N, CA, C and O atoms as a Tinker XYZ file with bonds, in Angstrom:
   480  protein
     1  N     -0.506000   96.812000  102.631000    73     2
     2  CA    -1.310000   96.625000  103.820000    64     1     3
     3  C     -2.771000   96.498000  103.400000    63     2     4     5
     4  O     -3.218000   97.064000  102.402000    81     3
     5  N     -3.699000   95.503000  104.448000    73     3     6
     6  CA    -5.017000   95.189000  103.160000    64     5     7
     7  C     -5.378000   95.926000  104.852000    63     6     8     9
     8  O     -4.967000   95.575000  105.958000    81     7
     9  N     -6.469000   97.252000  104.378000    73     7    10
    10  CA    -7.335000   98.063000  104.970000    64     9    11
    11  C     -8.917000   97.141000  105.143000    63    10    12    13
    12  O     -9.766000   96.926000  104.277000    81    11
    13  N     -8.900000   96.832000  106.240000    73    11    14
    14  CA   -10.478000   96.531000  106.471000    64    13    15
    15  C    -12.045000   97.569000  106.636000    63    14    16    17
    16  O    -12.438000   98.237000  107.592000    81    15
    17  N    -12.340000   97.456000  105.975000    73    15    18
    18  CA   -13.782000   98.366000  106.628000    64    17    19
    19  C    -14.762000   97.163000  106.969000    63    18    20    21
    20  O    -15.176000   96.407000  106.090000    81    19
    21  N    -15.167000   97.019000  108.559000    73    19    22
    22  CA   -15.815000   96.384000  109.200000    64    21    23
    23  C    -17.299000   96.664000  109.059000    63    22    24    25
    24  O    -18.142000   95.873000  109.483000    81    23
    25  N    -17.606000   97.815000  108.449000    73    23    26
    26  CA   -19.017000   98.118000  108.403000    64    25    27
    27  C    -19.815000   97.239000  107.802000    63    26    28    29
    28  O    -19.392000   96.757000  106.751000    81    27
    29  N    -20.857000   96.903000  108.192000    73    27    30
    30  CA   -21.936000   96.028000  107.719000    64    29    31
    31  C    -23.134000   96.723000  106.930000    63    30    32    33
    32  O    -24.182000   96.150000  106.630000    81    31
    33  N    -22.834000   97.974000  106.656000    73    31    34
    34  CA   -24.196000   98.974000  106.178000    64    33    35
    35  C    -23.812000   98.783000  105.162000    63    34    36    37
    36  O    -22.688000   98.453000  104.785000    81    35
    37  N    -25.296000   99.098000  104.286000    73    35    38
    38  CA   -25.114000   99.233000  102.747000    64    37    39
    39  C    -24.280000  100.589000  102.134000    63    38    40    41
    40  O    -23.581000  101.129000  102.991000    81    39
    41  N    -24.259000  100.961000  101.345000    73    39    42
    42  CA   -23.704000  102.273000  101.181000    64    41    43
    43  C    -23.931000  102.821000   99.339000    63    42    44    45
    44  O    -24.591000  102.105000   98.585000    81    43
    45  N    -23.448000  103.810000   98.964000    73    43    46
    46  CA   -24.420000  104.329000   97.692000    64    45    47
    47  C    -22.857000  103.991000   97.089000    63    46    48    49
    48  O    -21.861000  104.235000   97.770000    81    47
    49  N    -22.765000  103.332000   95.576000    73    47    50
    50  CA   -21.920000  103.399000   94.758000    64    49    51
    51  C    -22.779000  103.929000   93.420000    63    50    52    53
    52  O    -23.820000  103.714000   92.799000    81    51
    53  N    -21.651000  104.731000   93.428000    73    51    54
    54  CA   -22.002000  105.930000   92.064000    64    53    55
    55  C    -21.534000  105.136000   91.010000    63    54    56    57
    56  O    -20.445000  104.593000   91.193000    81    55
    57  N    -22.230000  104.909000   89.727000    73    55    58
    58  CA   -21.341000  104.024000   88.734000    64    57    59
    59  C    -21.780000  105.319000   87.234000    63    58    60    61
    60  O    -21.801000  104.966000   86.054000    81    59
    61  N    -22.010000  106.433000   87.605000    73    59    62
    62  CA   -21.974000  107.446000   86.404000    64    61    63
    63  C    -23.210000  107.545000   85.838000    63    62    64    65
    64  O    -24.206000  106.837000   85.991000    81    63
    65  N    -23.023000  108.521000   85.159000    73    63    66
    66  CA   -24.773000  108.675000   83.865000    64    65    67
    67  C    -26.021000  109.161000   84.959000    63    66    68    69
    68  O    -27.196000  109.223000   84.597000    81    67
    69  N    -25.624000  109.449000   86.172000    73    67    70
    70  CA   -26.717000  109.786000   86.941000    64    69    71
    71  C    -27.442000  108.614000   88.090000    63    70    72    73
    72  O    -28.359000  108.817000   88.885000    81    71
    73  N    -26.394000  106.916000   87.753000    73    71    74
    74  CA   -26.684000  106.047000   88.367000    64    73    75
    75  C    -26.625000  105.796000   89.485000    63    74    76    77
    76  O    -25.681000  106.577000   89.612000    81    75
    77  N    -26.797000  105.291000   90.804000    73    75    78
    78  CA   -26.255000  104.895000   91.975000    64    77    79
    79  C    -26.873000  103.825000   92.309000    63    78    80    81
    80  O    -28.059000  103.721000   91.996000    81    79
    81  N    -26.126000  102.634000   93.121000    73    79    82
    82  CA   -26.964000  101.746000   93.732000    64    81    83
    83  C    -26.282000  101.602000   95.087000    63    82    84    85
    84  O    -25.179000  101.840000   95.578000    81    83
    85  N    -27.956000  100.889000   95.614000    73    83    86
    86  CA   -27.190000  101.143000   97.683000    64    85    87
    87  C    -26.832000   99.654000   97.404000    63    86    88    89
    88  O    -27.583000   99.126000   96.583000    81    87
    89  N    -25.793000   98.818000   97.939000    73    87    90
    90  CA   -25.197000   97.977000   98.315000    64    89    91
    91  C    -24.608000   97.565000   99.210000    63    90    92    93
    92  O    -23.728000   98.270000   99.704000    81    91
    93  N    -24.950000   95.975000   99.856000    73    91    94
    94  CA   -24.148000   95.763000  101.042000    64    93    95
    95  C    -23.005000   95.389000  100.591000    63    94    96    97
    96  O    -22.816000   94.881000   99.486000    81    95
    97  N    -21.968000   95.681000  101.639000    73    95    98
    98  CA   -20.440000   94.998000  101.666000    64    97    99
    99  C    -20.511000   93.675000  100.603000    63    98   100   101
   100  O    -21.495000   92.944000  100.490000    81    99
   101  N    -19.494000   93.565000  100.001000    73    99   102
   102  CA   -19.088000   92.716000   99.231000    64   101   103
   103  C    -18.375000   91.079000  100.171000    63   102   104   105
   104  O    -17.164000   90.857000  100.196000    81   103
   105  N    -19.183000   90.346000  100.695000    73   103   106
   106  CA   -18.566000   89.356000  101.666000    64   105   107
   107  C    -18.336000   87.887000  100.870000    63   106   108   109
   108  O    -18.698000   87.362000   99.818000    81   107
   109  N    -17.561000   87.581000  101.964000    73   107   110
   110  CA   -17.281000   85.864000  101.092000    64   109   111
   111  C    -18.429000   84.967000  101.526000    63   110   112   113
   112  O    -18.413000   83.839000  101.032000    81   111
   113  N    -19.590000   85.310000  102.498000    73   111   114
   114  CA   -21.153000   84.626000  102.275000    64   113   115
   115  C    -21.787000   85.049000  100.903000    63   114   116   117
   116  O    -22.180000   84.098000  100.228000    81   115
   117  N    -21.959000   86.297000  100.367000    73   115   118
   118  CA   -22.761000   86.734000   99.153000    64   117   119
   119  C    -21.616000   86.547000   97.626000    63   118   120   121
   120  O    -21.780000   86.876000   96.451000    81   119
   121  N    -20.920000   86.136000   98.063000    73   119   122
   122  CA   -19.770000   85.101000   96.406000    64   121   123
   123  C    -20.260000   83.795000   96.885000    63   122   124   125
   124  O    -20.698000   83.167000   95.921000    81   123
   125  N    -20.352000   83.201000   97.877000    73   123   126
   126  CA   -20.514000   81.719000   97.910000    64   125   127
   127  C    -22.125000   81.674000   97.353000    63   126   128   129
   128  O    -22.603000   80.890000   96.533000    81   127
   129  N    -22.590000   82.447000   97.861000    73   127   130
   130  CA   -24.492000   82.670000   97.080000    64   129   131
   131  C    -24.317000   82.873000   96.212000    63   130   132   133
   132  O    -24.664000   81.875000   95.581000    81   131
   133  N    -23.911000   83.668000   95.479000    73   131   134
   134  CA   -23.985000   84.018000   94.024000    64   133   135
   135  C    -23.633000   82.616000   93.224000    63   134   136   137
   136  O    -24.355000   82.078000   92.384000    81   135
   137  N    -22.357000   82.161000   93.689000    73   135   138
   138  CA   -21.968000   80.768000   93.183000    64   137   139
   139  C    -22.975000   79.505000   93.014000    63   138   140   141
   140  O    -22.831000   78.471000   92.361000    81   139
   141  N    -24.034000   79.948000   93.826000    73   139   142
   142  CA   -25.181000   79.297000   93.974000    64   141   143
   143  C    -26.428000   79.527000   92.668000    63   142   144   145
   144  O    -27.497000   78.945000   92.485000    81   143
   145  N    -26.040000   80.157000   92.233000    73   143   146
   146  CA   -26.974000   80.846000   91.180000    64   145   147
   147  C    -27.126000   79.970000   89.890000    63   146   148   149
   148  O    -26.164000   79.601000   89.217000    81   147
   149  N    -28.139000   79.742000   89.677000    73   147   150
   150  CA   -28.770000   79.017000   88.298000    64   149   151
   151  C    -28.180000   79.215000   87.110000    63   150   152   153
   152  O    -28.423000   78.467000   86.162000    81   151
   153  N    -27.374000   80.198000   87.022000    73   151   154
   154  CA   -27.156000   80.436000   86.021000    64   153   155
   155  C    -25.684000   80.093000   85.927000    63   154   156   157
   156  O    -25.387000   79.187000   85.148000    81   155
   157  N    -24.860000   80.603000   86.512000    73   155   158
   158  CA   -23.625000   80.164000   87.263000    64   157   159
   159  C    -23.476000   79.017000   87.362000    63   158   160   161
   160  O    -22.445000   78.826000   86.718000    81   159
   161  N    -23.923000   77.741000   87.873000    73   159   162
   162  CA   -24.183000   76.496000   87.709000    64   161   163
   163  C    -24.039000   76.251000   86.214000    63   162   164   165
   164  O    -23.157000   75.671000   85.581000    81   163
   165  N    -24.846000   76.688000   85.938000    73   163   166
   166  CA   -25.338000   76.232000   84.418000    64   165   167
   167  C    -23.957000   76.335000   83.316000    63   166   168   169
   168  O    -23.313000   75.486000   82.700000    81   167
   169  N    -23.868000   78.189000   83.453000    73   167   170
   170  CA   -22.358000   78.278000   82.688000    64   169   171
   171  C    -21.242000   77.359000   83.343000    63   170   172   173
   172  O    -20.522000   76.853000   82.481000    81   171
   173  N    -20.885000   76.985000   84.754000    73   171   174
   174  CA   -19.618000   76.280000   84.864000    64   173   175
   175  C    -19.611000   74.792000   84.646000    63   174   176   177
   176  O    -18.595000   74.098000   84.666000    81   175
   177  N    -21.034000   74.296000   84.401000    73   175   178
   178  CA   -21.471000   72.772000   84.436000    64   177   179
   179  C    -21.541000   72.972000   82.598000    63   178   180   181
   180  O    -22.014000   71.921000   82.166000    81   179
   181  N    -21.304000   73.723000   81.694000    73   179   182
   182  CA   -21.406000   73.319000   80.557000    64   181   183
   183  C    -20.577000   72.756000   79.952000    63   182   184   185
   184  O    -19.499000   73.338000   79.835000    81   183
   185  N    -20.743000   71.418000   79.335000    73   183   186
   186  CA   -20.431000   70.234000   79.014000    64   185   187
   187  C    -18.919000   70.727000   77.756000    63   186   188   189
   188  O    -17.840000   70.148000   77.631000    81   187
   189  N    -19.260000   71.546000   77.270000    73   187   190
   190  CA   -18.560000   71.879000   75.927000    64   189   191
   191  C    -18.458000   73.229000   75.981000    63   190   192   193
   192  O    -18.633000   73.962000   75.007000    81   191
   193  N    -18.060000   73.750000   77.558000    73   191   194
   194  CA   -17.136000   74.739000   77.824000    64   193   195
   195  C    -17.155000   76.595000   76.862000    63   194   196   197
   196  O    -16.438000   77.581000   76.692000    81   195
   197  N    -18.424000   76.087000   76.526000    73   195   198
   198  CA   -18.738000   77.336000   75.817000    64   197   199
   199  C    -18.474000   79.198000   76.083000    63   198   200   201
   200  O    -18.113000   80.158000   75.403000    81   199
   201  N    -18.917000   78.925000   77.510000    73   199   202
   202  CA   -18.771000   80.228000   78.327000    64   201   203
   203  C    -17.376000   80.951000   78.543000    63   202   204   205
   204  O    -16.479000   80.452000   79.222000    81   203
   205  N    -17.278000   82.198000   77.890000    73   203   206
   206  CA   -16.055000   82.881000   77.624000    64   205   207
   207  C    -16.185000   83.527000   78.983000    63   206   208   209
   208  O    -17.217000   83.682000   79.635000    81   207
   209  N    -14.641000   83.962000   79.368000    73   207   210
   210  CA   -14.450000   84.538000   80.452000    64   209   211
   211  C    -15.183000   85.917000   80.655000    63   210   212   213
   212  O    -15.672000   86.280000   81.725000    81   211
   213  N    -15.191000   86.695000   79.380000    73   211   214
   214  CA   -16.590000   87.630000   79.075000    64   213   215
   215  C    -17.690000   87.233000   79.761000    63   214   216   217
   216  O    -18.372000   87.934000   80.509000    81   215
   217  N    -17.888000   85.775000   79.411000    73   215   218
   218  CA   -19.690000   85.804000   79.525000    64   217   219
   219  C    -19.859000   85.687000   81.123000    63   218   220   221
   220  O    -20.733000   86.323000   81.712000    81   219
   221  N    -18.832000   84.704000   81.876000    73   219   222
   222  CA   -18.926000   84.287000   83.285000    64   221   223
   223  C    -18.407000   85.509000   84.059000    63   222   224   225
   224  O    -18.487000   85.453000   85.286000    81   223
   225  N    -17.788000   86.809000   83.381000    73   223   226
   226  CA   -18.173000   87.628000   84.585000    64   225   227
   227  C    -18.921000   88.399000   84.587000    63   226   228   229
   228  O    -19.033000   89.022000   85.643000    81   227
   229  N    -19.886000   88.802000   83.358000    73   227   230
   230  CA   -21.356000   89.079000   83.091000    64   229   231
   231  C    -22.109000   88.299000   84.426000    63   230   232   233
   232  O    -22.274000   88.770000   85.552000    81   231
   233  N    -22.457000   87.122000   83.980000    73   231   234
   234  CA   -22.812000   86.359000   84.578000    64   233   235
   235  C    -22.762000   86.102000   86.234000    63   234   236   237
   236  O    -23.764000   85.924000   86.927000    81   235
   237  N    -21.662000   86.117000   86.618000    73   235   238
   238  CA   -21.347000   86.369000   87.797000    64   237   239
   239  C    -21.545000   88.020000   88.676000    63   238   240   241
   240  O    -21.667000   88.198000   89.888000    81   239
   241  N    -21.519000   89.096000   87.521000    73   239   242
   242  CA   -21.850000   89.806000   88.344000    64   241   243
   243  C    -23.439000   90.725000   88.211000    63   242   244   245
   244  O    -23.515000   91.905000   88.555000    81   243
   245  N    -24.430000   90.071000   87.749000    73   243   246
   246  CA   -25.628000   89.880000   87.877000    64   245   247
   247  C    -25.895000   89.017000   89.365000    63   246   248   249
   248  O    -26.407000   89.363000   90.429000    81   247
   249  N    -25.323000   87.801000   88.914000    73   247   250
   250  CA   -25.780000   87.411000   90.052000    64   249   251
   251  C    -25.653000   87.928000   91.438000    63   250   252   253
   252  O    -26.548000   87.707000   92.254000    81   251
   253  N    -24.213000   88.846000   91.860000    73   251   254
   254  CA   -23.701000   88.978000   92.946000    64   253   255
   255  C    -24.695000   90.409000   92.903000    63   254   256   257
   256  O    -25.113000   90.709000   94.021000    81   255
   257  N    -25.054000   91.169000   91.981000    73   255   258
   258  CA   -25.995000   92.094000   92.196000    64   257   259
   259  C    -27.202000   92.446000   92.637000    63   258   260   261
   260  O    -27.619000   93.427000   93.252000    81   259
   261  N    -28.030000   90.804000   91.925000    73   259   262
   262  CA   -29.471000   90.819000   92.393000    64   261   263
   263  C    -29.105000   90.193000   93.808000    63   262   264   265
   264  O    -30.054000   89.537000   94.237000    81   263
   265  N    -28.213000   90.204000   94.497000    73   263   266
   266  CA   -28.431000   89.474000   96.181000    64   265   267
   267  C    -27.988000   91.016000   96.650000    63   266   268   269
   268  O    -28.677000   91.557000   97.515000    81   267
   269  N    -26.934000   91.672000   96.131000    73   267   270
   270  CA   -26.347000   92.914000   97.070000    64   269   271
   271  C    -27.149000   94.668000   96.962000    63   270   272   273
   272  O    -27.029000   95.598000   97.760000    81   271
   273  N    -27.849000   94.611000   95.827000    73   271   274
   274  CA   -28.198000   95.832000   95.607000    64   273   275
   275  C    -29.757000   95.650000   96.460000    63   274   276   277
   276  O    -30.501000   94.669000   96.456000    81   275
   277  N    -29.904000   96.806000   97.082000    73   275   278
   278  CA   -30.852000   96.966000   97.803000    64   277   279
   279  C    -31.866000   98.198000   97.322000    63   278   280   281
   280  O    -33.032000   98.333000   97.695000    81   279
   281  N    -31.188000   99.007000   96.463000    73   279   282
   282  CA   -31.748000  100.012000   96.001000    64   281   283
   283  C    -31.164000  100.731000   95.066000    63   282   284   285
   284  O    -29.961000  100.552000   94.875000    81   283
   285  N    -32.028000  101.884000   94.131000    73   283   286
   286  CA   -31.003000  102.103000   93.011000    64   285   287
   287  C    -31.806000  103.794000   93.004000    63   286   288   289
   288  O    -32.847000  104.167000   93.543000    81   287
   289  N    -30.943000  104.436000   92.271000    73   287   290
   290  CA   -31.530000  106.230000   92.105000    64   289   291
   291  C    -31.126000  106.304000   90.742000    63   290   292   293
   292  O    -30.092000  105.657000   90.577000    81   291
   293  N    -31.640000  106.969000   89.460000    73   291   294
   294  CA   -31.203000  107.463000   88.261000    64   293   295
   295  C    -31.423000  106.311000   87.345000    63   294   296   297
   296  O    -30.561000  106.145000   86.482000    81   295
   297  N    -32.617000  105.332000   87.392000    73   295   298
   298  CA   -32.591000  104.464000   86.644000    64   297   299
   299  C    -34.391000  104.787000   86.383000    63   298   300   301
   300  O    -35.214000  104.856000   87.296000    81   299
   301  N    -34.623000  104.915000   85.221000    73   299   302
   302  CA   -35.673000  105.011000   84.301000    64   301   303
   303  C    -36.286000  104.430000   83.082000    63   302   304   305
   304  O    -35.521000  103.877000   82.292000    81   303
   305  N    -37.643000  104.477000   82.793000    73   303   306
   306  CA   -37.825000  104.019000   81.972000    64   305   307
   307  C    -37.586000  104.891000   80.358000    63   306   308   309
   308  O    -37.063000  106.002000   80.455000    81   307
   309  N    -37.796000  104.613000   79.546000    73   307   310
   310  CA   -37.569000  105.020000   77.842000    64   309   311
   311  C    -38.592000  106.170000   78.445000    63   310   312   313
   312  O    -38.952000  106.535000   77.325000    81   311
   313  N    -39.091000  106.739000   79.031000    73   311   314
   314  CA   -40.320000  107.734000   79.516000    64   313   315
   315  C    -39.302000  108.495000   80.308000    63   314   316   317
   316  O    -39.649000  109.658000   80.514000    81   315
   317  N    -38.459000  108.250000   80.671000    73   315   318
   318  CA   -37.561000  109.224000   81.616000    64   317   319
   319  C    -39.045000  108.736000   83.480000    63   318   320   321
   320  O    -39.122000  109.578000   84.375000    81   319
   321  N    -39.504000  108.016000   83.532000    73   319   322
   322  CA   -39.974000  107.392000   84.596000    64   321   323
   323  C    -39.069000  106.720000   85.373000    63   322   324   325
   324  O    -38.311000  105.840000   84.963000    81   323
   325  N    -39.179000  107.305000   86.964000    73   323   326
   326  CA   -38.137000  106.454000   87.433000    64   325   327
   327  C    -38.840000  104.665000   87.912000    63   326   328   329
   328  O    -39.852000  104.399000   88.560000    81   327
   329  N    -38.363000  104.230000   87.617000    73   327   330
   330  CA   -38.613000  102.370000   87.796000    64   329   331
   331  C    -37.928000  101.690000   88.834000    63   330   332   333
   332  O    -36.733000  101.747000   89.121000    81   331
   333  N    -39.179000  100.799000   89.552000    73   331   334
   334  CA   -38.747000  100.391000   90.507000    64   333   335
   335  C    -37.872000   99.131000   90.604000    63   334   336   337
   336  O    -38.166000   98.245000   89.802000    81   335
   337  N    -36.704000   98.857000   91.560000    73   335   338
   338  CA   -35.915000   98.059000   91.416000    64   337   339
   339  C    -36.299000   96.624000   91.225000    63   338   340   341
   340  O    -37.433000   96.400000   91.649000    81   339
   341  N    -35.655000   95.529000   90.685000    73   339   342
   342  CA   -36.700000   94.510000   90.172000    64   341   343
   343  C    -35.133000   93.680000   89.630000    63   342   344   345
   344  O    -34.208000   94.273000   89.076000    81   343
   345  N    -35.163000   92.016000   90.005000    73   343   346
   346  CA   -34.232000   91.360000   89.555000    64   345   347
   347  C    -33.909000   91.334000   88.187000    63   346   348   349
   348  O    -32.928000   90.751000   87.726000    81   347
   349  N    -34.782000   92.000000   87.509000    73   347   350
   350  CA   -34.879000   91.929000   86.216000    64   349   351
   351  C    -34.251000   93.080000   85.099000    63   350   352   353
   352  O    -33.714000   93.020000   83.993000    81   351
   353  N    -34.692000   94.288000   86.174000    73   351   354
   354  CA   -34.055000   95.750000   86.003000    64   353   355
   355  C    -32.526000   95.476000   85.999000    63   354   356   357
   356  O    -31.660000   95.592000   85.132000    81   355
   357  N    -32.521000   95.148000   87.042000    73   355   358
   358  CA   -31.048000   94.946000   87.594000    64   357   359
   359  C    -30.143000   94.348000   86.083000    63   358   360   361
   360  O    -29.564000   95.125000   85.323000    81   359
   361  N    -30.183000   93.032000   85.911000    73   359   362
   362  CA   -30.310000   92.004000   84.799000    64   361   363
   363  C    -29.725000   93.254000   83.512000    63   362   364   365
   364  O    -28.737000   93.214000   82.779000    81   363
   365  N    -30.730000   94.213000   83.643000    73   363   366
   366  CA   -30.916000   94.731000   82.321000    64   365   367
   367  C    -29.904000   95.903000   82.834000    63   366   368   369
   368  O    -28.871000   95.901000   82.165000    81   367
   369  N    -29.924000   96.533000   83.474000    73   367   370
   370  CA   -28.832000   97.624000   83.817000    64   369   371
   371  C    -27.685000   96.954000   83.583000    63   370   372   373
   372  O    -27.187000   97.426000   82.561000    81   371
   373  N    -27.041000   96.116000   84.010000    73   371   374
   374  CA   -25.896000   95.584000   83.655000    64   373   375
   375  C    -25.623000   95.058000   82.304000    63   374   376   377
   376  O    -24.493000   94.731000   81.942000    81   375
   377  N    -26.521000   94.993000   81.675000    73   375   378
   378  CA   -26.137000   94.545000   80.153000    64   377   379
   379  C    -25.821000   96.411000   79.757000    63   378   380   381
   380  O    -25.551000   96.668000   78.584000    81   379
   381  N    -25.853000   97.061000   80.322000    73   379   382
   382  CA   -25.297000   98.527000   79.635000    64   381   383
   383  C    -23.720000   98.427000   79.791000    63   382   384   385
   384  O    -23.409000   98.256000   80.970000    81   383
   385  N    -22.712000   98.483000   78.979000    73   383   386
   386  CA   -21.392000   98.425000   78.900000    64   385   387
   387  C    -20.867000   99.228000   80.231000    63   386   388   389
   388  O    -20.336000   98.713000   81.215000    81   387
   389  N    -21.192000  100.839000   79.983000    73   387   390
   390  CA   -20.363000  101.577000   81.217000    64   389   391
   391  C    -20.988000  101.435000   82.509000    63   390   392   393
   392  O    -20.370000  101.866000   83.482000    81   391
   393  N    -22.046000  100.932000   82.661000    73   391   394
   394  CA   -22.774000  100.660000   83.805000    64   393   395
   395  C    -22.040000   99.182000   84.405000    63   394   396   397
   396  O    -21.885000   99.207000   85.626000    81   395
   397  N    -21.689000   98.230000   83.890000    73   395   398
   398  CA   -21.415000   96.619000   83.368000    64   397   399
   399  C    -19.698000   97.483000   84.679000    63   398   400   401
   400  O    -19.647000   97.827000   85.859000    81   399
   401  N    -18.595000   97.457000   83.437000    73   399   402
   402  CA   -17.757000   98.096000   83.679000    64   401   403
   403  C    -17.632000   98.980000   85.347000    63   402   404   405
   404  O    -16.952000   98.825000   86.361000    81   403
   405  N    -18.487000   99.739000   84.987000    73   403   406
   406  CA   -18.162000  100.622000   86.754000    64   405   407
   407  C    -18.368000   99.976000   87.742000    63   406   408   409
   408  O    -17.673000  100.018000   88.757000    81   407
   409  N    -19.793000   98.986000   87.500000    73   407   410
   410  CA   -19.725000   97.820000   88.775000    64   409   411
   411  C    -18.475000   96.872000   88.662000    63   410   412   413
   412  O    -17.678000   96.662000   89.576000    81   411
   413  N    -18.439000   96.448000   87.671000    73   411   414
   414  CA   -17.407000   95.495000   87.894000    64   413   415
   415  C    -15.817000   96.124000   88.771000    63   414   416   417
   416  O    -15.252000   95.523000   89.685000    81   415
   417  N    -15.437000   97.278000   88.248000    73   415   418
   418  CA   -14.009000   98.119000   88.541000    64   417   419
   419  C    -14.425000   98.434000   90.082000    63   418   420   421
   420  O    -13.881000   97.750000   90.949000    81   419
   421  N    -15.569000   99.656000   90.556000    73   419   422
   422  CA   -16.389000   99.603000   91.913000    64   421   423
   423  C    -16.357000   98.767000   92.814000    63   422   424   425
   424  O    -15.797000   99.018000   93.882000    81   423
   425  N    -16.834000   97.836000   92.615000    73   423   426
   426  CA   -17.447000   96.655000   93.438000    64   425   427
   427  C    -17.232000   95.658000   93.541000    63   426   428   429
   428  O    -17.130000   95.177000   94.670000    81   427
   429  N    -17.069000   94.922000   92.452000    73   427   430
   430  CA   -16.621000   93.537000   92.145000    64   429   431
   431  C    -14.776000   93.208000   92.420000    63   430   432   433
   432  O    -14.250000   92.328000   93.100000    81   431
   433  N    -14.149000   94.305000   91.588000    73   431   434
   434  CA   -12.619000   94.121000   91.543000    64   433   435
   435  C    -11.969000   93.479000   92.609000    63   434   436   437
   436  O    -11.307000   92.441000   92.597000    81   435
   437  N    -12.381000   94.600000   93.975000    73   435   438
   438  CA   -11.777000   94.641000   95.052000    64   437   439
   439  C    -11.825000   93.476000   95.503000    63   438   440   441
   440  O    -10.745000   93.146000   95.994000    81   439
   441  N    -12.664000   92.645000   95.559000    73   439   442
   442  CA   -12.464000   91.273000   96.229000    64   441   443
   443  C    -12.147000   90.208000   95.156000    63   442   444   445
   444  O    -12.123000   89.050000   95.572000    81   443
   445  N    -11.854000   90.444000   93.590000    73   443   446
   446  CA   -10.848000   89.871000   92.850000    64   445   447
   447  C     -9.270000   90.063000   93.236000    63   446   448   449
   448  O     -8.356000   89.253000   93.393000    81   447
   449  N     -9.349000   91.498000   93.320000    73   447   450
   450  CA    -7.631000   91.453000   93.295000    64   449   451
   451  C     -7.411000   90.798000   94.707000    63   450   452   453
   452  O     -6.437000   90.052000   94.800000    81   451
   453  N     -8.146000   90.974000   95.743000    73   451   454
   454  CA    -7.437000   90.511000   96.990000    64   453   455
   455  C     -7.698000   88.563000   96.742000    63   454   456   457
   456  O     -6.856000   87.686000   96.933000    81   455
   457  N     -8.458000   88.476000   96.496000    73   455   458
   458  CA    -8.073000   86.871000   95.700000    64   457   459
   459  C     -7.263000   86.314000   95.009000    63   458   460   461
   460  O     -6.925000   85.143000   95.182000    81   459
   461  N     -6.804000   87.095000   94.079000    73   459   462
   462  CA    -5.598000   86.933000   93.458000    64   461   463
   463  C     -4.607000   87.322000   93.847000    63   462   464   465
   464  O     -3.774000   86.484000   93.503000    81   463
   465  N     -3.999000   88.319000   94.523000    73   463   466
   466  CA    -3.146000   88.080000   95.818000    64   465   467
   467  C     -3.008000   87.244000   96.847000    63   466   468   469
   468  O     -1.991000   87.445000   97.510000    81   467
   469  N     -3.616000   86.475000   97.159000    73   467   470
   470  CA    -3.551000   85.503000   97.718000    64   469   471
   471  C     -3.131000   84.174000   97.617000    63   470   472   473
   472  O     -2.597000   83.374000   98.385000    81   471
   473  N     -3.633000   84.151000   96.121000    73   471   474
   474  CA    -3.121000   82.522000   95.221000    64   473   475
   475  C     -1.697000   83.024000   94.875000    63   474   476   477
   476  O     -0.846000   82.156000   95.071000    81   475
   477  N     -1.204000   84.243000   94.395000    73   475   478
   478  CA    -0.005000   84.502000   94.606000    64   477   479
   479  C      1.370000   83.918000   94.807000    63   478   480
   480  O      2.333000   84.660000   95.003000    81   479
């Protein structure tokens, strides 16, 4: 049975190490945006297919991040300073493996697997 949550609010996902980010719902408007993304373009338009399935869901889930995250708690600088959120931060938080990982399993999955149930 596929459970809907209708809520439209952002909400706090914990991804460990002291991290959290507020995020809106995961919708099929903010995948079609993300799909929109420069970079995304770039990796699926490459000529000689370079981009490993590694790199395009890196890739993909940067992008779906800098549109959904609205805010973040437990993210600092090398100073133990907390730093303000920034497309760039973001960018760089996700190049951390278990950070990478918890969003992806968190956030991202759920509207993989129900995609792939579907093509099914």
């Amino acid at each position: 049975m596929l459970r809907l949550n209708l809520s439209t609010e952002p909400r706090w996902l914990d991804l460990g190490h002291g991290v959290r980010l507020l995020v809106e719902p995961l919708t099929t408007a903010i995948m079609l945006a993300a799909r929109s993304d420069p970079t995304i373009v770039a990796a699926a338009g490459d000529a000689e297919g370079s981009a490993s399935n590694d790199d395009l869901a890196r890739i993909v889930a940067k992008a779906v991040a800098r549109i959904v995250v609205k805010d973040w708690d437990g993210v600092g600088d090398e100073d133990g300073k907390l730093l303000p959120l920034t497309p760039e931060g973001i960018d760089a938080l996700l190049e951390l493996w278990p950070i990478f990982e918890a969003f992806q399993t968190k956030y991202i999955a759920g509207a993989l697997i129900l995609d792939a149930e579907k093509n099914a």
